[in-house]
Amino acid sequence: MDCKSWGSRDIVFLCIIVLSLIHVSLGAKVRHFKWEVEYMYGAPDCQEHVVMGINGQFPGPTIRAKAGDTIVVDLTNKLHTEGVVIHWHGIRQLGTPWADGTASISQCAINPGETFEYRFKVDRPGTYFYHGHYGMQRSAGLYGSLIVDMADGEKEPFHYDAEFNLLLSDWWHKSVHEQEVGLSSNPFRWIGEPQSLLINGRGQYNCSLAAKFSNSSISQCKFEGYEKCAPQVLKVRPNKTYRLRIASTTALASLNLAIEGHKMVVVEADGNHVQPSAVNDLDIYSGESYSVLLKTDQNPYKNYWVSIGVRGRDPKTNQALTLLSYSATPASKLPTTQPPVTPRWDDYNHSKAFTKSIYALMGSPQPPKTYDRRIILLNTQNRLNGFVKWAINNVSLVLPSTPYLGSIKFGLNNAFDRKTPPDNYDSSYDIMKPATNQNTTQGSGVYTITLNTTVDVILQNANALAKDVSEIHPWHLHGHDFWVLGYGEGKFKNGDEKTFNLKNPPLRNTAVIFPFGWTALRFVADNPGVWAFHCHIEPHLHMGMGVIFAQGAHRVGQIPKEALACGLTGNKQNVDA
Amino acid sequence: MDCKSWGSRDIVFLCIIVLSLIHVSLGAKVRHFKWEVEYMYGAPDCQEHVVMGINGQFPGPTIRAKAGDTIVVDLTNKLHTEGVVIHWHGIRQLGTPWADGTASISQCAINPGETFEYRFKVDRPGTYFYHGHYGMQRSAGLYGSLIVDMADGEKEPFHYDAEFNLLLSDWWHKSVHEQEVGLSSNPFRWIGEPQSLLINGRGQYNCSLAAKFSNSSISQCKFEGYEKCAPQVLKVRPNKTYRLRIASTTALASLNLAIEGHKMVVVEADGNHVQPSAVNDLDIYSGESYSVLLKTDQNPYKNYWVSIGVRGRDPKTNQALTLLSYSATPASKLPTTQPPVTPRWDDYNHSKAFTKSIYALMGSPQPPKTYDRRIILLNTQNRLNGFVKWAINNVSLVLPSTPYLGSIKFGLNNAFDRKTPPDNYDSSYDIMKPATNQNTTQGSGVYTITLNTTVDVILQNANALAKDVSEIHPWHLHGHDFWVLGYGEGKFKNGDEKTFNLKNPPLRNTAVIFPFGWTALRFVADNPGVWAFHCHIEPHLHMGMGVIFAQGAHRVGQIPKEALACGLTGNKQNVDA
């Protein structure tokens, strides 16, 4: 419909009105963003360091869209020597697998000075985020929020008056380049616990808002309010319902969030509605998101602590703190009580109780009753020529320099290991003890999955290199949600599938395995592309903790040439699909 | 000559012998190297930091070859997110402009996981080095020595009994990534003076070998000898002549080297023989190399200081020290005297006297008597939207994402600014004062030079942004040597060419401009390719202090496809020349 060809100015004007009406009725918009990624000075926890920012902001700008909208981000790499990509965590990229933003998997890293257009549809409402997916650039600060509201005319199955967005992360003072060197060194040097936890990119390292309740000699934070590391206070009115959108893009830390004196009702997990359940505190692992509803039904002449602490690892990091501040009370007035105490880091029963309390909302899509293929993935910590690695069924993932999406589509046989990694592990393996043979292999092989089949994945945890140690790993699947069918202790065995919840399992994109346990997932391979499935702990992925699922490569549409401009697909740029 | 086609095993054997003899008589060899670049832990000045190394070594391995040899380096990028290239400083790359190792100019940066083959001839003997030429990777530690001996049967025009190699550099504790952020920030943050000076990658930050002569409270270094930061002692026998090969790959520092009690005779500069001249100390700027002869004619029952200090900037860095140790004396015995004092940093007369004392050895190639084109390049420090830049004739160089060599050869008009930067500057510009209009422009334009013409370049220094400040800049030309025709004070003016030395000007690849002065260079544009000409101070180049010379693009042979695998030439990989 070309308005100008009608000729008369009045008609053009009328035409624009008509088009606007159509637009409103359709609701869907194309939302354009021009972003530049660069390093900049920042002080996320009040101590100055270099941080990766977008358009001079850390965290990056929040994208706010409506379900059905198309997002277009022209991402320009203003780094001097590093490539960059951005992954849109939780967006399934239906029909646009090249926009998934995974270097070596869905696209070539964007070279310094170049611009890549990410164009994809946000088909479902929910609380999402985006982050770097190359080296450890996420931990360097490359992340931000992506919030998708209900399409016009549609309503959430719950009511709220207003909302807050809390993007959680962890922060190290050592640069990720130096962290990477340690992880790749022999002897191995672990990155250690984070210096700070951040809420929307803000934390306090050298001071605490609750210093007087601390056993240490840490000083009381004094903020004028304008400081970039001053906490964002949640200002509320009494007797209202607030939606808190909480997402975790931590590099490492599993977190627990509690709000003094207030219960929270969980209503969304990873962009999917869940059966409302009231909790006093909420565990959130890297890669997860939740929405909770909070009623401001407490004494309005007080303020209340929002506290976030570390779970699953012996914490050496102070709680992140901010305030829930009622409008009747000055935001500067600190509570006279101690902030909520984070549950003990190794109280796994607490963690399991929370995680298992998440069920799909009635009416949610149900899983197929059977599976076509079951892949059991044993998670082990290993050695490779003296270097410490993580491996899945004894293969530690190394990414190829030519991204899989292009090399698989074009049948380039030399781009990665042709050997398919195994669907299972040696049944005699004792998951409760350090491996007798700690050596692993390294590989870039791919799990090829038949399009539109149903796949069960059993994530099997095991003892790490040290005795009596088994860690939590939050596994994140690209391009799909999966149903979490169940969790179990010890080794998954035949018959355990009888315990699967096929009635109302939650649909998620991230699920944890608990120490020495297993987690069962089911998904339908209905999205042609090549998709990473990996531990969302960034240094663990860096150490090889992931696998690659390829499906329906022949059904992948024409890949933009910019996504192919490297390695063996460098000269495939003008080849049609 | 195909041996195998002769058929009989004996004949093949004979054939191999014959071929070997031919090989020996020709002398020239192909020397293969397999290198992997990665970050690693190092302690160049005894304090641990991340350093860029090759095959686990810092500095990188020394290449030793004979004139006429072909060097083949298969360079694999083992960095996680950064591209990499290596420039072979002083090697003219006759016929192989794609092997010059300049990102955005001669090739695409090598992506992580990829390998690029550098294959080039070292046609002339001399003291060279190699280093990173992408972002500030040189300063991160990516450098090493490249020594080319005389071809078999040929002799140096001087005698020596043995030699030492001293590769000089400067070292910061702040990562180059953080340095780059400061340079690109508004307000501007300068990198400051180096923490240490290094000799062959070794320095001492927290201690001094000559602590007792220091005014500060610095402690005495105590080394067992095996430490990676222990100085390499020059162990000599009495009454011999030693050749010291000295090269500077500093990021910033201009240096002065002196050896206690010993004169040095300069015999080589930047790979060219020079008229021998005896000096007590030697100034060396970043990008330069010298050979000096040293007679061990002093008391052999003593050791002597080798000291290196900073010139041209108010030094805040301790001298680098090592020992000249006579065989009769234990290497651990320190001199009882103070190390040679470096000439005052601003004693420019001393600097000029040394630099001007370098003449070509009789019989060296002489410059053409006239020039075809004169390019006058005004060096200024400027502002651009509040950012601090260096500019040449008011253009601050920004490199394009598609390397020039490919885009010019293939006539890709959108790859860089089509506007040619000017051959001169406004004659009313007062070089003795800060500019009245401090703003500069930014550009990626190219000086196109007609092949086989003679070009004079007048480098014109000027006052920087601050009053009464003008700095030393060592300018380095890729792909050529130039004759240094002369130096002058103030603004170069008509008639100054009468002072040019056309009789025995030294051939060099690097020459300085002194504060508020000019330097005149002449070269013959006889090497088809695209060549950088820039200040060799790495942060200055980063801030735009360079120009691009293109010549004879139509005569450039087939560029290896790996050098083109990015930007607009990404799909030119299979196009023949």
XYZ file of N, CA and C in Angstrom, chain A residues 42 61 97 156 182 203 224 264 285 479 495:
33
model
N 33.604 2.016 34.420
C 32.392 1.902 35.211
C 32.781 1.574 36.639
N 20.901 -1.085 27.386
C 19.531 -0.563 27.394
C 18.502 -1.693 27.512
N 17.324 -18.830 13.067
C 18.372 -19.409 13.922
C 19.693 -18.626 13.857
N -2.595 -10.681 31.022
C -1.928 -11.651 31.887
C -2.995 -12.322 32.748
N 43.531 -17.839 33.637
C 43.591 -18.741 34.782
C 42.891 -20.063 34.512
N 26.032 -2.465 42.817
C 26.365 -3.177 44.037
C 27.300 -2.326 44.883
N 24.575 9.890 48.183
C 23.760 11.084 47.940
C 22.560 10.702 47.058
N 6.062 -13.484 48.457
C 6.012 -13.275 47.007
C 5.235 -14.430 46.393
N 18.741 -19.297 39.544
C 20.029 -19.727 39.003
C 20.331 -18.947 37.733
N 16.822 -21.931 21.522
C 15.883 -22.247 20.439
C 14.616 -22.977 20.862
N 12.922 -47.090 34.940
C 11.828 -47.060 35.899
C 11.627 -45.684 36.499
